Tab-separated table of C-alpha atoms in Angstrom:
chain	number	residue	atom	x	y	z
A	551	UNK	CA	0.000	-0.156	-0.597
A	552	UNK	CA	1.178	3.837	-1.003
A	553	UNK	CA	2.034	6.130	1.962
A	554	UNK	CA	1.823	9.258	1.207
A	555	UNK	CA	0.967	12.544	3.607
A	556	UNK	CA	-0.799	15.550	2.110
A	557	UNK	CA	1.567	18.815	2.557
A	558	UNK	CA	1.038	22.645	1.535
A	559	UNK	CA	2.184	24.046	-1.840
A	560	UNK	CA	-0.197	22.548	-4.538
A	561	UNK	CA	2.088	22.794	-8.137
A	562	UNK	CA	5.690	24.763	-6.170
A	563	UNK	CA	5.841	21.937	-3.310
A	564	UNK	CA	8.153	20.023	-5.662
A	565	UNK	CA	11.374	21.058	-6.034
A	566	UNK	CA	12.036	23.116	-8.855
A	567	UNK	CA	9.122	24.276	-9.533
A	568	UNK	CA	7.642	28.244	-9.575
A	569	UNK	CA	4.435	29.768	-10.198
A	570	UNK	CA	2.591	33.051	-10.597
A	571	UNK	CA	-0.555	34.438	-11.136
A	572	UNK	CA	-1.531	37.863	-12.263
A	573	UNK	CA	-4.401	39.925	-13.408
A	574	UNK	CA	-3.503	41.258	-17.058
A	575	UNK	CA	-6.885	42.597	-18.232
A	576	UNK	CA	-7.727	39.932	-20.062
A	577	UNK	CA	-11.220	39.330	-18.480
A	578	UNK	CA	-13.530	42.018	-18.237
A	579	UNK	CA	-14.482	41.079	-14.665
A	580	UNK	CA	-11.307	42.825	-14.272
A	581	UNK	CA	-10.062	39.457	-11.975
A	582	UNK	CA	-6.844	37.294	-12.504
A	583	UNK	CA	-6.084	35.922	-16.134
A	584	UNK	CA	-2.952	34.788	-16.600
A	585	UNK	CA	-1.169	32.129	-14.738
A	586	UNK	CA	2.358	30.670	-15.168
A	587	UNK	CA	4.202	27.536	-14.144
A	588	UNK	CA	8.174	26.952	-14.704
A	589	UNK	CA	10.733	24.809	-13.910
A	590	UNK	CA	14.101	25.115	-13.062
A	591	UNK	CA	15.180	22.691	-15.203
A	592	UNK	CA	14.095	20.869	-18.108
A	593	UNK	CA	11.322	18.570	-17.570
A	594	UNK	CA	9.785	15.282	-18.417
A	595	UNK	CA	6.404	16.616	-20.146
A	596	UNK	CA	3.323	14.436	-20.636
A	597	UNK	CA	0.074	15.525	-22.010
A	598	UNK	CA	-3.486	14.114	-22.582
A	599	UNK	CA	-6.037	16.658	-24.125
A	600	UNK	CA	-9.847	16.396	-25.562
A	601	UNK	CA	-10.904	13.771	-27.696
A	602	UNK	CA	-13.329	16.475	-29.220
A	603	UNK	CA	-12.790	17.754	-33.040
A	604	UNK	CA	-13.511	21.033	-32.682
A	605	UNK	CA	-10.139	22.398	-31.247
A	606	UNK	CA	-8.527	24.847	-29.440
A	607	UNK	CA	-5.279	26.488	-30.420
A	608	UNK	CA	-3.617	25.445	-27.575
A	609	UNK	CA	-4.348	21.644	-27.701
A	610	UNK	CA	-3.062	21.299	-31.816
A	611	UNK	CA	0.168	23.861	-30.200
A	612	UNK	CA	0.719	20.814	-27.423
A	613	UNK	CA	0.386	17.960	-29.293
A	614	UNK	CA	2.619	18.919	-32.126
A	615	UNK	CA	4.995	20.202	-29.212
A	616	UNK	CA	4.725	17.128	-27.256
A	617	UNK	CA	5.417	14.744	-30.514
A	618	UNK	CA	8.686	16.827	-31.176
A	619	UNK	CA	10.033	16.376	-28.107
A	620	UNK	CA	8.298	14.975	-24.599
A	621	UNK	CA	9.756	17.873	-22.088
A	622	UNK	CA	9.349	22.011	-21.047
A	623	UNK	CA	9.599	24.173	-18.910
A	624	UNK	CA	6.842	26.442	-19.105
A	625	UNK	CA	2.920	25.998	-19.123
A	626	UNK	CA	1.378	29.453	-20.098
A	627	UNK	CA	-2.238	29.623	-18.907
A	628	UNK	CA	-5.053	32.289	-19.533
A	629	UNK	CA	-8.004	32.714	-19.244
A	630	UNK	CA	-10.798	34.308	-20.279
A	631	UNK	CA	-10.938	33.596	-23.854
A	632	UNK	CA	-10.473	29.825	-25.103
A	633	UNK	CA	-9.216	31.164	-28.529
A	634	UNK	CA	-10.746	27.952	-29.914
A	635	UNK	CA	-12.926	27.665	-33.582
A	636	UNK	CA	-10.512	31.408	-33.981
A	637	UNK	CA	-9.075	29.495	-36.784
A	638	UNK	CA	-5.592	31.061	-38.685
A	639	UNK	CA	-4.788	33.958	-36.615
A	640	UNK	CA	-6.044	32.160	-33.354
A	641	UNK	CA	-3.143	29.973	-34.473
A	642	UNK	CA	-0.161	32.775	-34.883
A	643	UNK	CA	-1.936	34.261	-31.787
A	644	UNK	CA	-1.186	30.794	-29.746
A	645	UNK	CA	2.988	31.047	-31.621
A	646	UNK	CA	2.893	34.351	-30.603
A	647	UNK	CA	2.390	33.995	-26.636
A	648	UNK	CA	4.981	30.314	-26.589
A	649	UNK	CA	7.703	32.810	-28.638
A	650	UNK	CA	7.189	36.057	-25.747
A	651	UNK	CA	7.118	33.581	-22.950
A	652	UNK	CA	10.682	32.007	-24.480
A	653	UNK	CA	11.530	35.289	-24.619
A	654	UNK	CA	11.330	37.332	-21.312
A	655	UNK	CA	12.309	34.015	-19.638
A	656	UNK	CA	15.454	33.611	-21.901
A	657	UNK	CA	14.194	29.147	-22.931
A	658	UNK	CA	13.192	27.902	-26.027
A	659	UNK	CA	10.111	28.413	-27.486
A	660	UNK	CA	9.348	24.461	-27.954
A	661	UNK	CA	10.515	24.546	-23.881
A	662	UNK	CA	6.352	26.352	-23.527
A	663	UNK	CA	3.384	24.166	-23.295
A	664	UNK	CA	-0.023	26.566	-23.444
A	665	UNK	CA	-3.395	25.880	-22.218
A	666	UNK	CA	-6.433	28.412	-22.520
A	667	UNK	CA	-9.953	28.788	-21.269
A	668	UNK	CA	-12.766	30.848	-21.869
A	669	UNK	CA	-15.434	31.710	-24.413
A	670	UNK	CA	-15.333	29.607	-27.972
A	671	UNK	CA	-14.687	31.798	-30.823
A	672	UNK	CA	-12.942	35.032	-29.674
A	673	UNK	CA	-9.689	35.642	-29.449
A	674	UNK	CA	-6.764	36.067	-26.588
A	675	UNK	CA	-6.667	39.614	-26.541
A	676	UNK	CA	-2.956	40.311	-27.380
A	677	UNK	CA	-2.047	43.534	-27.002
A	678	UNK	CA	-2.827	42.456	-22.609
A	679	UNK	CA	-0.994	39.993	-23.400
A	680	UNK	CA	2.059	41.035	-24.370
A	681	UNK	CA	1.829	43.678	-21.697
A	682	UNK	CA	1.107	40.651	-19.552
A	683	UNK	CA	4.062	38.367	-19.865
A	684	UNK	CA	6.993	41.036	-18.033
A	685	UNK	CA	5.585	41.322	-14.526
A	686	UNK	CA	4.291	37.707	-14.991
A	687	UNK	CA	7.219	36.123	-15.121
A	688	UNK	CA	8.729	38.765	-12.640
A	689	UNK	CA	5.796	37.429	-10.026
A	690	UNK	CA	7.250	33.858	-9.991
A	691	UNK	CA	8.193	32.061	-6.809
A	692	UNK	CA	7.792	28.654	-4.675
A	693	UNK	CA	4.861	30.041	-2.734
A	694	UNK	CA	2.802	30.816	-6.572
A	695	UNK	CA	0.285	27.814	-6.607
A	696	UNK	CA	-2.311	29.533	-5.083
A	697	UNK	CA	-2.452	32.710	-7.719
A	698	UNK	CA	-2.137	30.593	-10.229
A	699	UNK	CA	-4.594	28.375	-9.484
A	700	UNK	CA	-6.764	31.910	-8.863
A	701	UNK	CA	-5.754	32.726	-12.238
A	702	UNK	CA	-7.026	29.590	-14.467
A	703	UNK	CA	-10.451	30.044	-13.154
A	704	UNK	CA	-14.063	30.597	-15.448
A	705	UNK	CA	-17.040	29.744	-14.068
A	706	UNK	CA	-15.899	28.439	-11.076
A	707	UNK	CA	-16.675	28.743	-7.857
A	708	UNK	CA	-13.006	27.908	-5.905
A	709	UNK	CA	-9.620	27.099	-6.653
A	710	UNK	CA	-8.792	23.441	-6.746
A	711	UNK	CA	-5.051	22.644	-5.667
A	712	UNK	CA	-2.969	19.540	-4.302
A	713	UNK	CA	-0.114	17.724	-3.133
A	714	UNK	CA	1.069	15.065	-1.901
A	715	UNK	CA	4.690	13.724	-0.572
A	716	UNK	CA	5.804	10.118	-0.707
A	717	UNK	CA	9.160	8.582	0.339
A	718	UNK	CA	10.712	6.746	-2.372
A	719	UNK	CA	14.745	5.722	-1.861
A	720	UNK	CA	14.585	7.450	1.159
A	721	UNK	CA	14.485	10.700	-0.693
A	722	UNK	CA	10.962	12.855	-0.116
A	723	UNK	CA	9.032	12.840	-3.485
A	724	UNK	CA	6.393	15.319	-4.134
A	725	UNK	CA	3.542	15.773	-6.527
A	726	UNK	CA	1.424	18.695	-6.652
A	727	UNK	CA	-1.432	19.488	-8.950
A	728	UNK	CA	-3.765	22.411	-10.125
A	729	UNK	CA	-7.065	22.566	-12.381
A	730	UNK	CA	-10.394	24.173	-12.871
A	731	UNK	CA	-13.619	23.244	-14.479
A	732	UNK	CA	-16.911	23.700	-13.295
A	733	UNK	CA	-19.051	23.840	-16.807
A	734	UNK	CA	-19.077	21.846	-19.996
A	735	UNK	CA	-17.571	19.224	-17.644
A	736	UNK	CA	-17.921	14.953	-18.947
A	737	UNK	CA	-15.453	11.855	-19.938
A	738	UNK	CA	-13.393	11.911	-22.303
A	739	UNK	CA	-11.685	14.849	-20.908
A	740	UNK	CA	-13.577	18.477	-20.693
A	741	UNK	CA	-13.630	22.285	-19.926
A	742	UNK	CA	-11.083	21.307	-17.455
A	743	UNK	CA	-7.481	21.980	-17.605
A	744	UNK	CA	-5.489	20.535	-14.902
A	745	UNK	CA	-1.592	21.195	-14.475
A	746	UNK	CA	0.374	18.437	-12.327
A	747	UNK	CA	4.158	19.031	-11.193
A	748	UNK	CA	6.275	15.821	-9.553
A	749	UNK	CA	9.852	16.242	-8.454
A	750	UNK	CA	10.692	12.980	-8.935
A	751	UNK	CA	13.601	11.316	-12.072
A	752	UNK	CA	10.679	8.709	-14.000
A	753	UNK	CA	11.758	8.017	-18.709
A	754	UNK	CA	9.730	9.788	-21.269
A	755	UNK	CA	7.921	6.858	-22.034
A	756	UNK	CA	6.520	5.663	-18.218
A	757	UNK	CA	5.898	8.908	-17.081
A	758	UNK	CA	3.357	9.415	-20.547
A	759	UNK	CA	1.762	5.644	-19.388
A	760	UNK	CA	1.069	6.745	-15.976
A	761	UNK	CA	-0.794	10.265	-16.386
A	762	UNK	CA	-2.441	8.285	-18.883
A	763	UNK	CA	-3.719	6.257	-16.364
A	764	UNK	CA	-4.397	8.065	-14.281
A	765	UNK	CA	-6.523	10.356	-16.721
A	766	UNK	CA	-8.466	7.478	-17.106
A	767	UNK	CA	-9.232	7.117	-13.108
A	768	UNK	CA	-9.929	10.529	-12.520
A	769	UNK	CA	-10.594	13.527	-15.241
A	770	UNK	CA	-12.751	10.515	-18.002
A	771	UNK	CA	-14.558	9.791	-14.872
A	772	UNK	CA	-16.461	12.777	-14.480
A	773	UNK	CA	-18.961	14.628	-15.758
A	774	UNK	CA	-21.432	17.589	-14.729
A	775	UNK	CA	-23.304	18.417	-17.794
A	776	UNK	CA	-22.392	15.616	-20.714
A	777	UNK	CA	-20.546	18.422	-22.481
A	778	UNK	CA	-16.988	17.543	-23.373
A	779	UNK	CA	-14.925	21.122	-24.423
A	780	UNK	CA	-12.890	22.153	-27.208
A	781	UNK	CA	-9.667	23.235	-24.289
A	782	UNK	CA	-9.545	20.216	-22.078
A	783	UNK	CA	-5.964	19.648	-21.413
A	784	UNK	CA	-3.878	18.192	-18.638
A	785	UNK	CA	-0.394	18.528	-18.405
A	786	UNK	CA	2.127	17.118	-16.522
A	787	UNK	CA	5.737	18.042	-15.524
A	788	UNK	CA	8.205	15.923	-13.721
A	789	UNK	CA	12.197	17.385	-13.586
A	790	UNK	CA	13.715	14.885	-11.645
A	791	UNK	CA	14.967	17.835	-8.996
A	792	UNK	CA	14.099	15.359	-5.734
A	793	UNK	CA	17.651	13.503	-7.028
A	794	UNK	CA	16.017	10.277	-6.557
A	795	UNK	CA	17.251	6.850	-8.561
A	796	UNK	CA	15.354	7.487	-12.327
A	797	UNK	CA	12.017	5.017	-12.858
A	798	UNK	CA	12.630	3.608	-15.959
A	799	UNK	CA	10.882	0.628	-15.342
A	800	UNK	CA	7.458	-0.938	-13.873
A	801	UNK	CA	7.860	-2.032	-10.551
A	802	UNK	CA	6.902	-1.271	-7.071
A	803	UNK	CA	8.762	1.966	-6.918
A	804	UNK	CA	6.576	3.256	-10.250
A	805	UNK	CA	3.628	1.567	-9.156
A	806	UNK	CA	4.138	4.027	-5.442
A	807	UNK	CA	4.627	7.020	-7.784
A	808	UNK	CA	1.621	6.311	-9.841
A	809	UNK	CA	-0.553	5.356	-6.849
A	810	UNK	CA	0.355	9.171	-5.517
A	811	UNK	CA	0.480	10.840	-9.105
A	812	UNK	CA	-3.570	8.787	-9.763
A	813	UNK	CA	-4.495	9.710	-6.063
A	814	UNK	CA	-3.804	13.571	-6.615
A	815	UNK	CA	-5.848	13.245	-9.862
A	816	UNK	CA	-8.827	11.830	-8.253
A	817	UNK	CA	-8.947	14.660	-5.499
A	818	UNK	CA	-9.050	17.314	-8.495
A	819	UNK	CA	-11.757	15.431	-10.573
A	820	UNK	CA	-13.911	15.305	-7.792
A	821	UNK	CA	-13.188	19.363	-6.537
A	822	UNK	CA	-14.380	20.153	-10.504
A	823	UNK	CA	-17.330	17.517	-10.371
A	824	UNK	CA	-18.123	18.849	-6.343
A	825	UNK	CA	-17.743	22.810	-8.272
A	826	UNK	CA	-20.209	21.656	-10.872
A	827	UNK	CA	-22.350	24.987	-12.447
A	828	UNK	CA	-24.925	25.152	-9.706
A	829	UNK	CA	-24.528	22.112	-7.725
A	830	UNK	CA	-25.224	21.229	-4.233
A	831	UNK	CA	-23.624	18.168	-4.020
A	832	UNK	CA	-21.329	15.702	-4.890
A	833	UNK	CA	-22.564	12.289	-6.407
A	834	UNK	CA	-20.162	9.287	-6.187
A	835	UNK	CA	-21.150	5.855	-7.624
A	836	UNK	CA	-18.754	2.522	-6.848
A	837	UNK	CA	-19.374	0.186	-9.110
A	838	UNK	CA	-18.628	-3.748	-7.810
A	839	UNK	CA	-18.280	-6.818	-9.225
A	840	UNK	CA	-17.817	-5.705	-12.841
A	841	UNK	CA	-16.807	-8.060	-15.745
A	842	UNK	CA	-13.467	-5.317	-16.271
A	843	UNK	CA	-11.995	-2.076	-15.116
A	844	UNK	CA	-13.105	-0.833	-17.889
A	845	UNK	CA	-16.830	-1.677	-17.872
A	846	UNK	CA	-17.221	-1.364	-14.247
A	847	UNK	CA	-15.967	2.293	-15.821
A	848	UNK	CA	-18.554	2.296	-17.834
A	849	UNK	CA	-21.674	1.803	-15.661
A	850	UNK	CA	-19.973	4.551	-12.915
A	851	UNK	CA	-19.800	7.053	-15.524
A	852	UNK	CA	-23.496	6.254	-17.218
A	853	UNK	CA	-25.273	6.412	-13.347
A	854	UNK	CA	-23.427	9.586	-12.560
A	855	UNK	CA	-24.215	11.356	-16.174
A	856	UNK	CA	-27.571	10.505	-15.682
A	857	UNK	CA	-29.595	13.930	-16.363
A	858	UNK	CA	-32.824	11.530	-14.549
A	859	UNK	CA	-30.346	10.513	-11.526
A	860	UNK	CA	-28.961	14.229	-11.275
A	861	UNK	CA	-31.959	15.625	-11.282
A	862	UNK	CA	-33.831	13.018	-8.502
A	863	UNK	CA	-30.551	13.685	-5.905
A	864	UNK	CA	-31.126	17.532	-6.765
A	865	UNK	CA	-34.670	16.949	-6.169
A	866	UNK	CA	-33.473	14.764	-3.091
A	867	UNK	CA	-35.619	11.597	-4.517
A	868	UNK	CA	-34.692	8.353	-3.830
A	869	UNK	CA	-35.138	6.845	-6.659
A	870	UNK	CA	-33.490	3.459	-7.354
A	871	UNK	CA	-35.476	3.108	-11.128
A	872	UNK	CA	-33.412	5.697	-12.500
A	873	UNK	CA	-29.959	4.396	-11.205
A	874	UNK	CA	-30.939	0.387	-12.709
A	875	UNK	CA	-32.102	2.061	-15.605
A	876	UNK	CA	-28.875	4.103	-16.236
A	877	UNK	CA	-26.749	0.486	-14.989
A	878	UNK	CA	-28.714	-0.926	-17.885
A	879	UNK	CA	-28.273	1.101	-20.805
A	880	UNK	CA	-24.418	1.294	-20.252
A	881	UNK	CA	-24.021	-0.846	-22.824
A	882	UNK	CA	-22.584	-3.733	-20.050
A	883	UNK	CA	-24.192	-6.619	-20.071
A	884	UNK	CA	-24.806	-8.562	-16.502
A	885	UNK	CA	-27.869	-10.291	-15.143
A	886	UNK	CA	-30.619	-7.934	-13.824
A	887	UNK	CA	-31.422	-10.613	-11.003
A	888	UNK	CA	-27.836	-9.600	-9.715
A	889	UNK	CA	-28.199	-5.967	-9.440
A	890	UNK	CA	-27.512	-4.389	-6.200
A	891	UNK	CA	-28.405	-1.634	-5.323
A	892	UNK	CA	-27.307	0.968	-2.438
A	893	UNK	CA	-28.205	4.787	-1.423
A	894	UNK	CA	-25.810	5.601	1.923
A	895	UNK	CA	-26.432	3.352	3.836
A	896	UNK	CA	-29.933	2.447	2.810
A	897	UNK	CA	-30.099	-0.846	0.777
A	898	UNK	CA	-33.293	0.340	-2.461
A	899	UNK	CA	-32.209	-3.021	-4.768
A	900	UNK	CA	-30.266	-6.468	-4.079
A	901	UNK	CA	-31.158	-9.695	-6.790
A	902	UNK	CA	-32.790	-7.174	-8.983
A	903	UNK	CA	-35.406	-6.989	-7.057
A	904	UNK	CA	-36.981	-3.380	-4.623
A	905	UNK	CA	-36.019	-3.658	-0.862
A	906	UNK	CA	-38.795	-2.714	0.990
A	907	UNK	CA	-37.866	-0.303	3.865
A	908	UNK	CA	-40.165	-1.610	5.899
A	909	UNK	CA	-43.700	-4.350	6.162
A	910	UNK	CA	-45.639	-1.322	8.073
A	911	UNK	CA	-46.732	1.253	5.740
A	912	UNK	CA	-45.701	4.403	8.538
A	913	UNK	CA	-42.303	2.966	9.238
A	914	UNK	CA	-42.268	2.535	5.571
A	915	UNK	CA	-42.585	6.361	4.918
A	916	UNK	CA	-40.198	7.106	7.810
A	917	UNK	CA	-37.151	5.245	6.664
A	918	UNK	CA	-38.318	6.643	2.542
A	919	UNK	CA	-37.836	10.058	4.271
A	920	UNK	CA	-34.744	9.372	6.125
A	921	UNK	CA	-33.449	8.554	2.341
A	922	UNK	CA	-34.109	11.266	1.310
A	923	UNK	CA	-32.556	13.223	3.523
A	924	UNK	CA	-29.639	11.206	3.394
A	925	UNK	CA	-29.561	13.218	-0.320
A	926	UNK	CA	-29.099	15.958	1.134
A	927	UNK	CA	-25.023	15.348	2.540
A	928	UNK	CA	-22.276	17.455	0.577
A	929	UNK	CA	-21.642	13.989	-0.481
A	930	UNK	CA	-24.149	11.437	-1.890
A	931	UNK	CA	-22.713	7.904	-2.462
A	932	UNK	CA	-24.059	5.483	-4.857
A	933	UNK	CA	-22.874	1.246	-4.951
A	934	UNK	CA	-24.098	-0.682	-7.360
A	935	UNK	CA	-23.296	-3.731	-7.580
A	936	UNK	CA	-23.700	-5.960	-11.078
A	937	UNK	CA	-22.306	-9.089	-9.772
A	938	UNK	CA	-21.070	-9.747	-12.740
A	939	UNK	CA	-17.123	-9.917	-11.856
A	940	UNK	CA	-14.393	-8.671	-10.085
A	941	UNK	CA	-14.263	-5.219	-11.490
A	942	UNK	CA	-14.380	-2.532	-9.580
A	943	UNK	CA	-13.891	1.127	-10.680
A	944	UNK	CA	-15.984	4.989	-9.413
A	945	UNK	CA	-16.857	8.222	-11.377
A	946	UNK	CA	-18.308	12.107	-9.772
A	947	UNK	CA	-21.082	14.090	-11.166
A	948	UNK	CA	-22.684	16.101	-8.712
A	949	UNK	CA	-26.322	16.749	-8.801
A	950	UNK	CA	-28.777	19.116	-12.114
A	951	UNK	CA	-29.974	22.496	-10.441
A	952	UNK	CA	-31.819	25.357	-11.539
A	953	UNK	CA	-28.622	27.370	-11.414
A	954	UNK	CA	-27.117	25.505	-14.128
A	955	UNK	CA	-29.814	26.593	-16.590
A	956	UNK	CA	-29.444	29.861	-15.353
A	957	UNK	CA	-25.549	30.367	-15.195
A	958	UNK	CA	-25.568	28.888	-19.027
A	959	UNK	CA	-28.472	31.246	-20.036
A	960	UNK	CA	-26.292	33.980	-18.837
A	961	UNK	CA	-22.282	32.828	-20.137
A	962	UNK	CA	-22.234	35.438	-22.998
A	963	UNK	CA	-24.669	37.897	-21.763
């Protein structure tokens, strides 16, 4: 079992990383809108990006850079404009921002990775961007994680950061992370950005594999509204500054590092789901006894993404039928007579049959009311046992409230 502890510092907790966040004037609100993470030395870089066919310039830029060389020194992120569906000029804007930052940091442009978030179809405000690069670099510090996390937000209500530490070869190894996301969130990435820093030494191929698996077990298992975005990105840098032996092959040490990486990503993913636009609670779906992990993942995220399930939870209605229906349409084969569903501590369905709360009508009403009251908790746990194997998985989402419609109806007005 991997032992790690939570520590302060976010993305600057690992050795050799600095961060900054400033107000450059990209947002009309006047809130901070330009963030930067920098490694003092070259870092192995890995990325997972949106599956959408409509992509922001920064996504194509990062994919292109990481295909050429799997290393980087800096991640530059703006909020306010998505720079998606902006054509050739949007691409040129992205190139210019990388070149501006590289010149100011005195590094090569191909050592810069980019991310953007905001309104689709809007180019970045380049005049503000050009003026903002120098003060952004000047603001870099080893305590700048919180400022950077603030600068990447759009409709988010809270910042999302974490840092964990473990011991490898008698030396501390740290992973830090920060993320943004609130709406347009759905599996296969979403309008979410996540940046992870690590001071372990790890091979290029192994790091990319770890990051992909961690994303599959975290960010690809969250859903708010069923909409996949143009801009989503998970970018992870590992700079080796912990001075631990290089991890170059699978084994106990690699598993230890990946477990901590997955924990960081799951923490950020759950924070995104909990901060879903208009959400009043986090929904956690645990699926057990599935044929394999992929099947468990599919059932879990189908339930978490069901509008009917999400609406029922917002209405504090313990409607297990909607949960069963979502599991049944997930595309995973199982026998309905083996299905078991629990809502918190309340057993609702067993062996494919509804479980009466109590034979006494009055008592039955009270217990149903108690199950409804459970749905007022900050986190609602749905447990589904398929009785079809030994694999497990989780997914996270949020309830669907009136405010979700209001927030998105007014997003660009």
